[in-house]
């Protein structure tokens, strides 16, 4: 398009714009750095976007939309796909009617995550087509390509991005796609009902389709060769491609845009035309392992470069086979709970009461740092409740009595409910105490709404899931709701009384996050003005 | 890399306006018709912790991240962030700190990020009109007039 505007966009903004321009009918997901802004922007652009309680729900809702013939995008951070893995594997069998693009954002280096898992492995394990953009232009173009491949092949497609693609701004010239979608139910029991007799056929069908896609990928212009020299060949994808182009100006580079299924013949032809061919990739040696197991000789990075992000300097070192220790950067100032953060009161109480605290993920994980140091475990979202129950089941009574679960409101909606069911169904002999830190927002990822705030993704009124009502309905009768600002002593009292009772107890510490409080006032004011 | 690329690292503490400052340089270079990449890390780092943001521009930019030892400019909003980021500066690169700003020209402490961009702008070959447009694109309209005025005063001072 000659008239397309020149824009400076983050990868996330580019994905949102492409989804909007392509007529995506539903965007759903759960917040998680570095993926969160995709749905927020999609909504600002006028797209229908919604936060689901967690990633499994989001993927299933998106899948339903795609069964119905619509185009759907589902967004999440890398660990979100662990939660959504169940529908993913079987969605690959059923396929879709419209289009389903799963945007999955990895966080190598763990700028804001609890692990640095490499989700390219999921594409292989689930048998899902995978595209990897390396900048915002490609984030835009590949989103369109993913939608079109998904529809053309009737298969879900994973768009795998990483922190530096999501959060870097680069120039985009957005071509206007011509895509039309029509939602209409068509009964197709053999394809959409995965009883074993259907699923056995579906698995064969999936493998056959992937073989066809692999053959197509051999010629696809998603993969590009940059012919710059005859000495050194480099194979790269995603952000690692950008670092490699800069670090090795005289190397020829094969940039892979579709990294599952791989265009193995093309890789072979490229690799064999160089004396030396090196795979440059961030994270696990996914490409190098796959290429080598096809019998193609390439060099892979040394194990030390598996950890953390790559950058130009590290790529230079890889190419020079330099395995000398890297200088550790000086530590910056660590983040802290904001001054006046309502979470502080609870962690002071937990510290002073000498509790054993099974923690969870959110701003409040900072309760592990001084001056609180009031957290003993933190694994994955929702695990505060369940890990604590396991500890209570096995610890000696004098220790079991001190165990407390601490979970944020958004995390509770995400995966705390099933933990409460476990508590009711398999109560520890010593009882248990769950503390929900209800600050009225998903603060950690930048103040998103959730089912417990009573507002939709775009901050309009919605049905609200009331935690104390849910708990009561489950059969938990010891429920205390405290405001940490008005009654700081009450927080400590509620926790210690609950611990002493030896029963199943819920303490809800309710007070909006400082940063959210301002915005909540604005949303409420906007609502009044609107009426 | 095609042609010369200018590398800028903007650093400070969460809440100081680091990301906005970096947006302004990036937008100014973008307005000037250059290739631009800007990279930042969100998340935990925002709760008052160290934040750094890379901006690179020129005829053609590949990596969005500034390579240690190659930054032309390190701009810090908080003097204690110089040491943490010193490894980025190239030999002969410049460090711009709040000390470089004439306090009389800084109307409001919250304008420090724009003030530092004014100091940076004096050393870059990007037309003033592109900076002004960048400031307007990056700030709330309420703040345009005061910030543009301050930017021009600091840019003109020497
Ligand atoms: C499976 C999974 N999805 C998403 C995330 C990203 N994430 C971490 S904590 C969190 C929610 C935090 O909200 P809340 O529990 O309300 O605590 P707050 O930050 O508000 O204190 C999210 C979305 C994650 N770590 N794991
Ligand atoms: S953003 Fe909100 S929840 Fe997070 S530390 Fe600050 S006040 Fe607390």
XYZ file of C-alpha atoms and ligand atoms in Angstrom:
723
model
C 0.000 0.000 0.000
C 1.579 3.240 -1.079
C -0.528 5.408 1.214
C -0.006 3.429 4.416
C 1.060 5.728 7.260
C 4.483 5.437 8.863
C 4.045 4.687 12.560
C 6.340 4.133 15.543
C 4.749 1.236 17.421
C 5.639 -1.316 20.037
C 5.310 -4.924 18.943
C 2.234 -5.219 21.138
C 0.618 -2.172 19.526
C 1.423 -3.559 16.089
C -0.229 -6.905 16.873
C -3.324 -5.084 18.139
C -3.496 -2.901 15.036
C -3.150 -5.887 12.727
C -5.876 -7.752 14.608
C -8.157 -4.765 14.366
C -7.450 -4.175 10.668
C -8.042 -7.854 9.949
C -11.485 -7.757 11.530
C -10.699 -9.982 14.506
C -14.030 -10.465 16.225
C -12.851 -11.323 19.721
C -9.663 -10.771 21.683
C -9.332 -12.482 25.024
C -6.541 -13.239 27.431
C -5.226 -12.757 30.930
C -2.733 -9.991 31.758
C 0.923 -10.908 31.942
C 4.095 -9.010 31.160
C 5.109 -8.603 28.348
C 1.785 -9.375 26.621
C -0.706 -7.174 28.480
C -0.908 -4.131 26.198
C -2.079 -6.108 23.164
C -5.689 -6.457 24.284
C -5.731 -3.009 25.887
C -4.716 -1.446 22.586
C -7.041 -3.694 20.586
C -9.884 -2.439 22.778
C -8.821 1.214 22.390
C -8.868 0.703 18.637
C -12.493 -0.390 18.912
C -11.986 -4.171 18.993
C -14.048 -6.406 21.262
C -11.605 -7.397 23.988
C -12.113 -9.044 27.340
C -10.047 -10.275 30.281
C -10.770 -13.863 31.154
C -10.200 -15.153 34.676
C -7.194 -17.123 33.419
C -5.430 -18.277 30.283
C -7.155 -21.651 29.997
C -10.513 -19.925 29.975
C -9.259 -17.346 27.492
C -7.985 -19.952 25.061
C -11.218 -21.920 25.269
C -13.334 -18.810 24.710
C -11.155 -17.895 21.731
C -11.431 -21.428 20.429
C -15.217 -21.262 20.655
C -15.184 -18.027 18.682
C -13.000 -19.671 16.044
C -15.247 -22.755 15.908
C -18.077 -20.314 15.272
C -16.282 -18.930 12.234
C -14.908 -15.714 13.758
C -11.279 -14.661 13.901
C -9.995 -14.665 17.477
C -6.733 -13.701 19.147
C -5.829 -14.953 22.576
C -2.971 -13.309 24.456
C -0.897 -14.421 27.409
C 2.596 -14.473 28.808
C 4.707 -17.622 28.498
C 3.687 -19.168 31.835
C 0.073 -18.561 30.914
C 0.399 -21.256 28.303
C 1.131 -23.780 31.046
C -2.349 -23.017 32.341
C -3.827 -23.092 28.818
C -1.908 -26.135 27.628
C -4.849 -28.488 28.036
C -7.104 -26.878 25.423
C -4.111 -26.109 23.179
C -3.114 -29.711 22.587
C -6.591 -30.811 21.595
C -7.417 -27.619 19.689
C -4.585 -28.667 17.383
C -6.585 -31.857 16.705
C -9.967 -30.243 16.164
C -8.682 -27.251 14.273
C -10.901 -24.205 13.756
C -13.328 -22.763 11.232
C -12.560 -19.038 11.384
C -9.071 -18.330 12.707
C -7.353 -18.678 16.065
C -4.083 -16.915 16.796
C -2.495 -17.547 20.155
C -0.089 -14.738 21.012
C 2.339 -16.056 23.512
C 4.957 -13.703 25.000
C 8.113 -15.213 26.437
C 10.303 -13.349 28.903
C 13.916 -14.476 28.470
C 15.965 -12.909 31.249
C 12.883 -12.752 33.489
C 12.426 -8.996 33.571
C 9.090 -9.744 35.208
C 8.504 -13.480 35.518
C 9.129 -16.434 37.747
C 10.867 -18.513 35.078
C 12.301 -18.203 31.566
C 10.688 -21.208 29.898
C 10.976 -21.306 26.120
C 7.502 -21.755 24.654
C 8.767 -22.760 21.232
C 8.774 -26.208 22.805
C 4.988 -25.996 23.125
C 4.544 -25.512 19.391
C 6.397 -28.772 18.854
C 4.714 -30.649 21.691
C 1.194 -29.589 20.704
C 1.761 -29.694 16.961
C 0.923 -26.037 16.408
C 2.198 -23.803 13.619
C 4.479 -21.082 15.011
C 5.551 -17.689 13.654
C 8.212 -15.498 15.274
C 8.381 -11.798 14.396
C 11.612 -9.890 15.027
C 10.317 -6.299 15.162
C 7.053 -4.340 15.100
C 6.712 -4.395 11.313
C 6.861 -8.159 11.415
C 4.621 -8.268 14.476
C 2.062 -6.544 12.261
C 2.707 -8.578 9.130
C 2.980 -11.923 10.908
C -0.254 -11.351 12.821
C -1.979 -11.004 9.465
C -0.084 -14.016 8.127
C -1.010 -16.046 11.207
C -4.700 -15.218 10.766
C -4.598 -16.100 7.116
C -2.661 -19.360 7.649
C -4.967 -20.307 10.520
C -7.999 -19.830 8.324
C -6.432 -21.389 5.242
C -5.273 -24.501 7.094
C -8.125 -24.510 9.618
C -5.508 -24.818 12.399
C -4.595 -22.691 15.413
C -1.403 -20.671 14.926
C 0.928 -19.503 17.652
C 2.576 -16.098 17.324
C 5.547 -16.382 19.634
C 7.002 -13.064 20.745
C 9.491 -12.054 23.423
C 9.929 -9.069 25.734
C 12.122 -7.132 23.298
C 9.684 -7.589 20.448
C 6.640 -6.737 22.584
C 8.131 -3.687 24.264
C 10.426 -2.225 21.633
C 9.050 0.499 19.421
C 10.079 0.289 15.783
C 8.688 1.698 12.565
C 5.630 0.095 10.991
C 4.010 0.683 7.616
C 0.719 -1.125 8.107
C -0.704 -2.625 4.924
C -4.487 -2.872 4.966
C -5.576 -6.488 4.724
C -8.741 -7.597 3.029
C -10.155 -10.219 5.356
C -13.788 -11.030 5.993
C -15.238 -13.343 8.608
C -18.669 -14.787 8.993
C -19.778 -16.397 12.231
C -22.187 -19.226 11.625
C -22.544 -22.546 13.391
C -21.913 -25.618 11.304
C -22.291 -29.001 12.857
C -19.164 -31.151 12.374
C -19.207 -33.837 15.032
C -16.367 -35.932 13.623
C -14.042 -32.939 13.760
C -15.152 -31.103 16.912
C -16.079 -33.881 19.319
C -12.874 -35.508 20.500
C -14.009 -38.923 21.593
C -11.202 -41.420 20.990
C -12.586 -42.734 17.705
C -12.618 -39.209 16.290
C -9.413 -38.125 17.985
C -7.401 -41.005 16.509
C -8.283 -39.775 13.045
C -7.755 -36.179 14.087
C -4.215 -36.868 15.220
C -3.325 -38.406 11.856
C -5.011 -35.486 10.101
C -2.977 -33.012 12.172
C 0.340 -34.701 11.333
C -0.607 -34.767 7.672
C -1.473 -31.056 7.741
C 1.808 -30.226 9.481
C 3.699 -32.100 6.765
C 1.906 -30.014 4.163
C 2.671 -26.822 6.040
C 6.337 -27.833 6.323
C 6.472 -28.341 2.538
C 4.781 -24.977 2.002
C 7.224 -23.365 4.418
C 10.154 -24.441 2.214
C 9.071 -21.768 -0.291
C 7.397 -19.318 2.078
C 8.520 -15.700 2.091
C 8.204 -15.727 5.874
C 11.793 -16.986 5.757
C 14.400 -14.727 4.178
C 18.091 -15.024 3.294
C 20.306 -11.959 3.717
C 23.198 -12.633 1.399
C 26.158 -10.709 2.801
C 29.209 -12.923 2.685
C 30.439 -16.413 1.895
C 32.507 -17.166 5.023
C 29.940 -17.371 7.782
C 26.300 -18.411 7.754
C 23.948 -17.571 10.616
C 20.492 -19.028 11.219
C 18.313 -16.941 13.512
C 14.737 -16.023 14.342
C 12.918 -13.397 16.401
C 14.918 -10.743 18.204
C 18.095 -12.833 17.941
C 18.014 -12.098 14.204
C 18.334 -8.359 14.872
C 21.291 -8.852 17.200
C 22.956 -11.197 14.707
C 22.587 -8.809 11.762
C 24.414 -6.177 13.779
C 26.979 -8.400 15.468
C 28.087 -10.125 12.258
C 27.873 -7.568 9.429
C 29.731 -9.870 7.020
C 27.724 -12.994 7.694
C 24.901 -14.227 5.501
C 21.780 -14.771 7.566
C 18.840 -17.116 7.147
C 16.006 -15.552 9.086
C 13.286 -18.021 9.950
C 9.835 -16.476 10.296
C 7.926 -19.735 10.621
C 9.810 -21.807 13.164
C 7.362 -24.710 13.392
C 7.210 -26.759 11.288
C 10.730 -25.925 10.083
C 11.730 -25.654 6.405
C 14.436 -28.262 6.831
C 15.508 -28.514 3.178
C 15.970 -24.806 2.972
C 17.979 -24.842 6.189
C 20.102 -27.680 4.819
C 20.816 -25.847 1.557
C 21.776 -22.724 3.459
C 23.940 -24.452 6.054
C 25.788 -26.567 3.499
C 26.830 -23.551 1.467
C 29.050 -22.245 4.291
C 32.214 -23.549 5.859
C 30.823 -22.425 9.188
C 27.158 -22.061 10.072
C 26.035 -20.944 13.529
C 22.537 -20.931 15.011
C 21.862 -17.781 17.025
C 18.840 -18.160 19.280
C 17.746 -16.948 22.687
C 16.822 -19.437 25.391
C 16.798 -23.170 24.736
C 18.749 -24.634 21.796
C 15.436 -25.367 20.064
C 16.498 -24.601 16.490
C 19.989 -26.051 16.886
C 18.668 -29.338 18.316
C 16.045 -29.711 15.587
C 18.488 -28.867 12.802
C 21.197 -31.167 14.113
C 18.807 -34.040 14.602
C 17.964 -33.695 10.904
C 21.643 -34.456 10.297
C 22.610 -30.908 9.324
C 25.891 -29.647 10.726
C 25.550 -26.342 12.527
C 27.178 -24.827 15.577
C 25.097 -24.008 18.614
C 25.834 -21.548 21.398
C 27.560 -22.661 24.547
C 25.296 -23.484 27.509
C 26.173 -20.216 29.285
C 24.168 -18.261 26.675
C 21.032 -20.243 27.380
C 20.489 -18.062 30.439
C 19.125 -14.536 30.125
C 18.547 -12.395 27.069
C 20.902 -12.142 24.146
C 22.229 -8.816 22.929
C 24.746 -7.759 20.307
C 27.668 -8.204 22.674
C 26.650 -11.736 23.607
C 26.097 -12.692 19.981
C 29.599 -11.460 19.177
C 30.896 -13.656 21.973
C 28.969 -16.680 20.709
C 30.385 -16.193 17.225
C 33.892 -15.878 18.685
C 33.387 -19.035 20.784
C 34.140 -16.890 23.811
C 33.143 -18.744 26.976
C 35.069 -16.585 29.420
C 32.927 -15.381 32.333
C 30.773 -12.364 31.583
C 30.999 -9.285 33.799
C 27.929 -9.165 36.025
C 26.166 -5.813 35.674
C 25.927 -3.757 38.849
C 22.590 -4.416 40.514
C 20.162 -1.510 40.189
C 17.796 -0.363 42.878
C 15.306 -3.188 43.502
C 11.586 -2.459 43.214
C 9.614 -1.973 46.413
C 6.010 -1.782 47.504
C 4.923 1.840 46.989
C 5.003 4.064 50.045
C 1.475 3.812 51.430
C 0.721 0.569 49.583
C -2.150 -1.190 51.373
C -0.274 -4.524 51.161
C 2.305 -3.243 53.653
C 0.024 -3.559 56.675
C -0.595 -7.259 56.025
C 3.077 -8.101 55.630
C 3.961 -6.226 58.803
C 1.343 -8.325 60.608
C 2.536 -11.614 59.080
C 6.115 -10.764 60.003
C 5.259 -9.794 63.561
C 3.067 -12.866 64.073
C 5.898 -15.141 62.883
C 3.728 -16.879 60.290
C 4.876 -19.435 57.738
C 3.662 -17.718 54.584
C 2.868 -19.491 51.351
C 2.920 -16.545 48.963
C 1.731 -15.919 45.457
C 2.446 -13.697 42.474
C 1.702 -9.982 42.229
C 2.980 -6.698 43.621
C 2.654 -8.314 47.016
C 5.427 -10.805 46.238
C 7.641 -7.869 47.229
C 6.615 -8.768 50.790
C 9.532 -11.217 50.601
C 12.014 -8.298 50.673
C 13.087 -6.304 53.739
C 11.663 -4.798 55.833
C 9.033 -7.573 55.755
C 10.707 -10.811 54.680
C 7.290 -12.322 55.273
C 7.051 -14.907 52.507
C 8.356 -18.457 52.474
C 7.195 -19.868 49.129
C 6.169 -18.496 45.722
C 5.830 -20.844 42.751
C 3.065 -20.017 40.315
C -0.283 -18.272 40.373
C -2.715 -19.847 42.816
C -0.131 -22.032 44.544
C -0.293 -20.047 47.786
C -3.478 -21.818 48.822
C -2.627 -25.308 47.645
C 1.037 -25.387 48.673
C 0.022 -24.220 52.148
C -2.589 -26.975 52.378
C 0.057 -29.568 51.548
C 2.337 -28.134 54.224
C -0.473 -28.103 56.785
C -1.206 -31.767 55.979
C 2.342 -32.862 56.831
C 4.001 -30.393 59.197
C 4.122 -31.086 62.939
C 1.110 -29.395 64.622
C 3.067 -26.550 66.251
C 4.314 -25.483 62.799
C 1.180 -26.346 60.827
C -0.794 -23.926 62.998
C 1.321 -21.017 61.728
C 0.814 -21.571 58.011
C -1.012 -18.802 56.108
C -1.796 -18.440 52.386
C -1.506 -14.944 50.945
C -3.030 -14.297 47.533
C -3.946 -11.184 45.522
C -7.454 -10.559 44.236
C -6.634 -11.022 40.567
C -4.621 -14.132 41.377
C -7.525 -15.456 43.433
C -9.828 -15.090 40.432
C -7.164 -16.651 38.191
C -6.553 -19.842 40.138
C -7.462 -19.438 43.790
C -11.008 -20.756 43.547
C -9.985 -24.359 42.973
C -7.617 -24.045 45.952
C -10.539 -23.042 48.158
C -12.432 -26.102 46.949
C -9.456 -28.242 47.944
C -9.423 -26.597 51.362
C -13.117 -27.297 51.921
C -12.914 -30.841 50.603
C -9.624 -31.920 52.225
C -9.358 -29.699 55.304
C -6.106 -30.007 57.282
C -6.554 -31.106 60.901
C -5.208 -27.730 62.055
C -7.635 -25.782 59.863
C -6.226 -23.117 57.547
C -6.145 -19.372 56.938
C -6.319 -17.784 53.501
C -5.690 -14.048 53.215
C -6.918 -12.338 50.040
C -5.193 -9.032 49.429
C -8.056 -7.322 47.623
C -6.654 -4.103 46.195
C -9.329 -3.866 43.520
C -7.011 -4.343 40.553
C -4.323 -6.407 38.871
C -1.602 -3.991 39.979
C 1.497 -5.929 39.023
C 0.854 -5.849 35.297
C -0.370 -2.259 35.177
C -3.827 -2.019 36.753
C -6.068 -4.305 34.750
C -9.624 -5.158 35.723
C -10.739 -8.671 36.649
C -13.965 -10.430 37.582
C -13.661 -9.242 41.205
C -13.485 -5.509 40.358
C -16.899 -5.314 38.778
C -15.524 -3.572 35.687
C -14.797 -4.817 32.166
C -11.452 -4.560 30.376
C -12.385 -1.050 29.214
C -13.455 -0.090 32.762
C -17.222 -0.153 32.214
C -19.547 -1.682 34.849
C -19.771 -5.474 34.881
C -21.104 -8.241 37.101
C -18.810 -8.615 40.104
C -17.702 -11.863 41.663
C -17.815 -11.195 45.419
C -15.152 -13.264 47.155
C -16.838 -13.562 50.542
C -20.079 -14.720 48.906
C -18.249 -17.355 46.883
C -16.408 -18.599 49.969
C -19.608 -18.725 51.998
C -21.325 -20.688 49.253
C -18.477 -23.167 49.377
C -19.088 -23.689 53.078
C -16.445 -21.437 54.643
C -18.141 -19.610 57.488
C -15.230 -17.854 59.196
C -14.839 -14.791 57.036
C -13.384 -11.487 58.147
C -13.185 -8.405 55.943
C -10.771 -5.677 57.101
C -9.704 -2.291 55.766
C -5.942 -1.969 56.323
C -6.036 1.805 56.110
C -8.806 2.390 58.634
C -7.927 -0.498 60.920
C -4.312 -1.679 60.677
C -4.526 -3.430 64.061
C -7.627 -5.197 62.793
C -5.590 -6.949 60.080
C -3.228 -8.448 62.619
C -6.129 -9.342 64.909
C -8.080 -11.014 62.095
C -5.093 -13.160 61.135
C -4.196 -14.175 64.686
C -7.809 -14.938 65.669
C -8.210 -17.006 62.512
C -5.005 -18.927 63.220
C -6.071 -19.587 66.806
C -9.512 -20.861 65.788
C -8.118 -23.981 64.103
C -10.891 -23.726 61.491
C -11.053 -22.923 57.814
C -10.866 -19.139 57.646
C -10.814 -16.428 55.032
C -9.479 -12.944 55.731
C -10.122 -10.347 53.039
C -7.898 -7.293 53.358
C -9.736 -4.782 51.198
C -8.413 -1.381 50.155
C -7.674 -0.207 46.595
C -4.091 -0.010 45.381
C -2.869 3.591 45.632
C -2.391 3.881 41.891
C -5.721 2.211 41.104
C -7.698 4.344 43.558
C -7.153 7.467 41.453
C -8.231 5.718 38.297
C -11.261 4.092 39.905
C -12.465 7.583 40.843
C -12.054 8.639 37.199
C -13.981 5.630 35.910
C -16.775 6.306 38.350
C -16.835 10.010 37.463
C -16.889 9.185 33.745
C -19.832 6.912 34.359
C -21.787 9.657 36.175
C -21.014 12.177 33.405
C -22.128 9.675 30.807
C -25.556 9.356 32.431
C 24.497 -1.543 10.504
C 24.075 0.906 7.661
C 25.552 4.311 8.443
C 26.099 5.831 11.853
C 23.649 5.021 14.597
C 23.231 7.247 17.651
C 22.770 5.316 20.894
C 21.044 6.890 23.887
C 20.385 5.275 27.257
C 17.844 7.038 29.474
C 17.885 5.832 33.069
C 16.314 6.658 36.405
C 13.928 5.278 38.971
C 10.384 4.034 38.454
C 7.901 6.892 38.467
C 10.408 9.570 37.360
C 9.271 9.723 33.757
C 12.101 7.726 32.186
C 9.835 6.071 29.626
C 8.299 9.390 28.601
C 11.741 10.943 28.171
C 12.771 8.063 25.947
C 9.512 8.367 23.997
C 10.348 12.003 23.307
C 13.825 11.314 21.844
C 12.454 8.409 19.836
C 9.573 10.463 18.471
C 11.898 13.382 17.609
C 14.149 11.066 15.595
C 11.101 9.463 14.014
C 9.734 12.891 13.043
C 13.103 13.672 11.476
C 12.564 10.737 9.125
C 15.209 8.471 10.675
C 14.993 4.777 11.428
C 14.378 4.418 15.175
C 14.208 1.662 17.732
C 13.356 2.109 21.358
C 13.487 -0.622 23.946
C 12.352 -0.758 27.514
C 11.630 -3.231 30.240
C 8.316 -2.983 32.105
C 7.008 -4.806 35.101
C 8.564 -5.227 38.492
C 11.115 -2.566 37.625
C 8.433 0.077 37.813
C 7.805 -0.050 41.545
C 10.415 2.606 42.288
C 13.263 0.377 41.114
C 15.893 1.150 38.485
C 14.527 1.667 34.988
C 16.565 2.054 31.825
C 15.392 2.613 28.316
C 17.397 2.421 25.093
C 16.838 4.617 22.047
C 18.786 4.106 18.809
C 18.398 6.026 15.584
C 20.118 6.557 12.241
C 19.805 5.333 8.685
C 19.238 1.691 9.624
C 18.997 0.136 13.086
C 18.926 -3.592 13.856
C 19.024 -4.463 17.569
C 16.702 -2.333 19.721
C 19.145 -2.585 22.627
C 22.202 -0.411 23.192
C 25.325 -2.549 23.414
C 27.471 -1.953 26.526
C 30.365 0.319 25.658
C 28.584 1.877 22.679
C 26.227 4.542 24.090
C 26.863 8.050 22.798
C 24.737 9.483 25.594
C 23.667 8.360 29.035
C 20.897 10.575 30.365
C 19.978 9.971 34.011
C 17.034 11.387 35.931
C 18.597 10.345 39.196
C 22.327 10.852 39.841
C 22.590 7.506 41.668
C 21.803 5.695 38.424
C 25.050 6.744 36.711
C 27.173 3.979 38.214
C 24.647 1.264 37.431
C 24.645 2.282 33.764
C 28.217 3.451 33.273
C 29.128 0.263 31.413
C 26.955 1.388 28.493
C 28.910 4.584 27.794
C 31.451 4.479 24.992
C 34.848 6.099 25.448
C 34.185 9.802 24.972
C 30.407 9.377 25.367
C 28.534 12.035 27.311
C 26.665 11.726 30.595
C 23.810 14.154 31.135
C 22.539 14.465 34.699
C 20.121 16.734 36.582
C 23.201 18.801 37.554
C 23.409 19.959 33.936
C 20.059 21.719 34.245
C 19.894 25.315 35.421
C 17.514 25.135 38.368
C 16.054 28.530 37.540
C 14.819 27.170 34.234
C 13.247 24.062 35.773
C 9.792 25.280 36.748
C 8.579 22.023 38.222
C 10.484 18.944 39.361
C 8.160 16.723 37.358
C 9.440 18.450 34.225
C 12.944 17.050 34.788
C 12.558 14.462 32.048
C 11.680 17.110 29.462
C 14.459 19.385 30.767
C 17.034 16.626 30.284
C 15.754 16.029 26.762
C 16.308 19.728 26.096
C 19.906 19.336 27.268
C 20.293 16.263 25.060
C 18.711 18.027 22.073
C 21.505 20.609 22.046
C 23.948 17.858 21.140
C 21.890 16.169 18.452
C 21.310 17.158 14.871
C 17.513 17.043 14.970
C 15.462 20.108 14.144
C 13.715 21.855 17.054
C 10.323 21.490 15.371
C 10.668 17.704 15.566
C 11.357 17.906 19.299
C 8.362 20.140 19.925
C 6.090 17.800 18.001
C 7.540 14.882 19.951
C 6.875 16.569 23.307
C 3.301 17.288 22.290
C 2.789 13.707 21.179
C 4.177 12.310 24.438
C 2.562 14.556 27.077
C -0.944 15.378 28.217
C -2.204 18.521 26.358
C -2.499 20.346 29.711
C 1.261 20.183 30.024
C 2.203 21.201 26.476
C 2.614 24.923 26.889
C 4.736 24.918 30.047
C 6.940 22.071 28.857
C 7.544 23.489 25.397
C 8.462 26.830 26.945
C 10.875 25.177 29.384
C 12.325 22.990 26.620
C 13.043 26.014 24.458
C 14.589 27.972 27.330
C 16.937 25.146 28.303
C 17.786 24.348 24.699
C 18.681 27.989 24.093
C 20.768 28.352 27.275
C 24.405 27.345 27.284
C -0.056 -17.996 34.675
C 0.328 -16.583 34.888
N -0.378 -15.616 34.264
C -0.037 -14.320 34.438
C 1.018 -13.968 35.214
C 1.379 -12.515 35.361
N 0.938 -12.011 36.652
C 1.711 -12.121 37.715
S 0.934 -11.648 39.089
C -0.439 -11.246 38.310
C -1.652 -10.734 39.023
C -1.376 -9.779 40.074
O -2.576 -9.235 40.537
P -3.068 -9.419 42.023
O -3.073 -10.838 42.399
O -4.357 -8.709 42.138
O -1.942 -8.707 42.884
P -1.454 -7.162 42.867
O -0.360 -7.073 41.860
O -2.628 -6.322 42.511
O -0.927 -6.895 44.209
C -0.277 -11.485 36.980
C -1.305 -11.180 36.001
C 1.744 -15.013 35.826
N 2.819 -14.781 36.579
N 1.375 -16.290 35.648
S 1.145 -0.428 42.543
Fe -0.476 -0.597 44.079
S -0.373 -2.694 44.831
Fe 1.537 -2.300 43.713
S 3.004 -1.631 45.280
Fe 2.051 0.222 44.478
S 0.263 0.621 45.801
Fe 0.928 -1.489 46.170
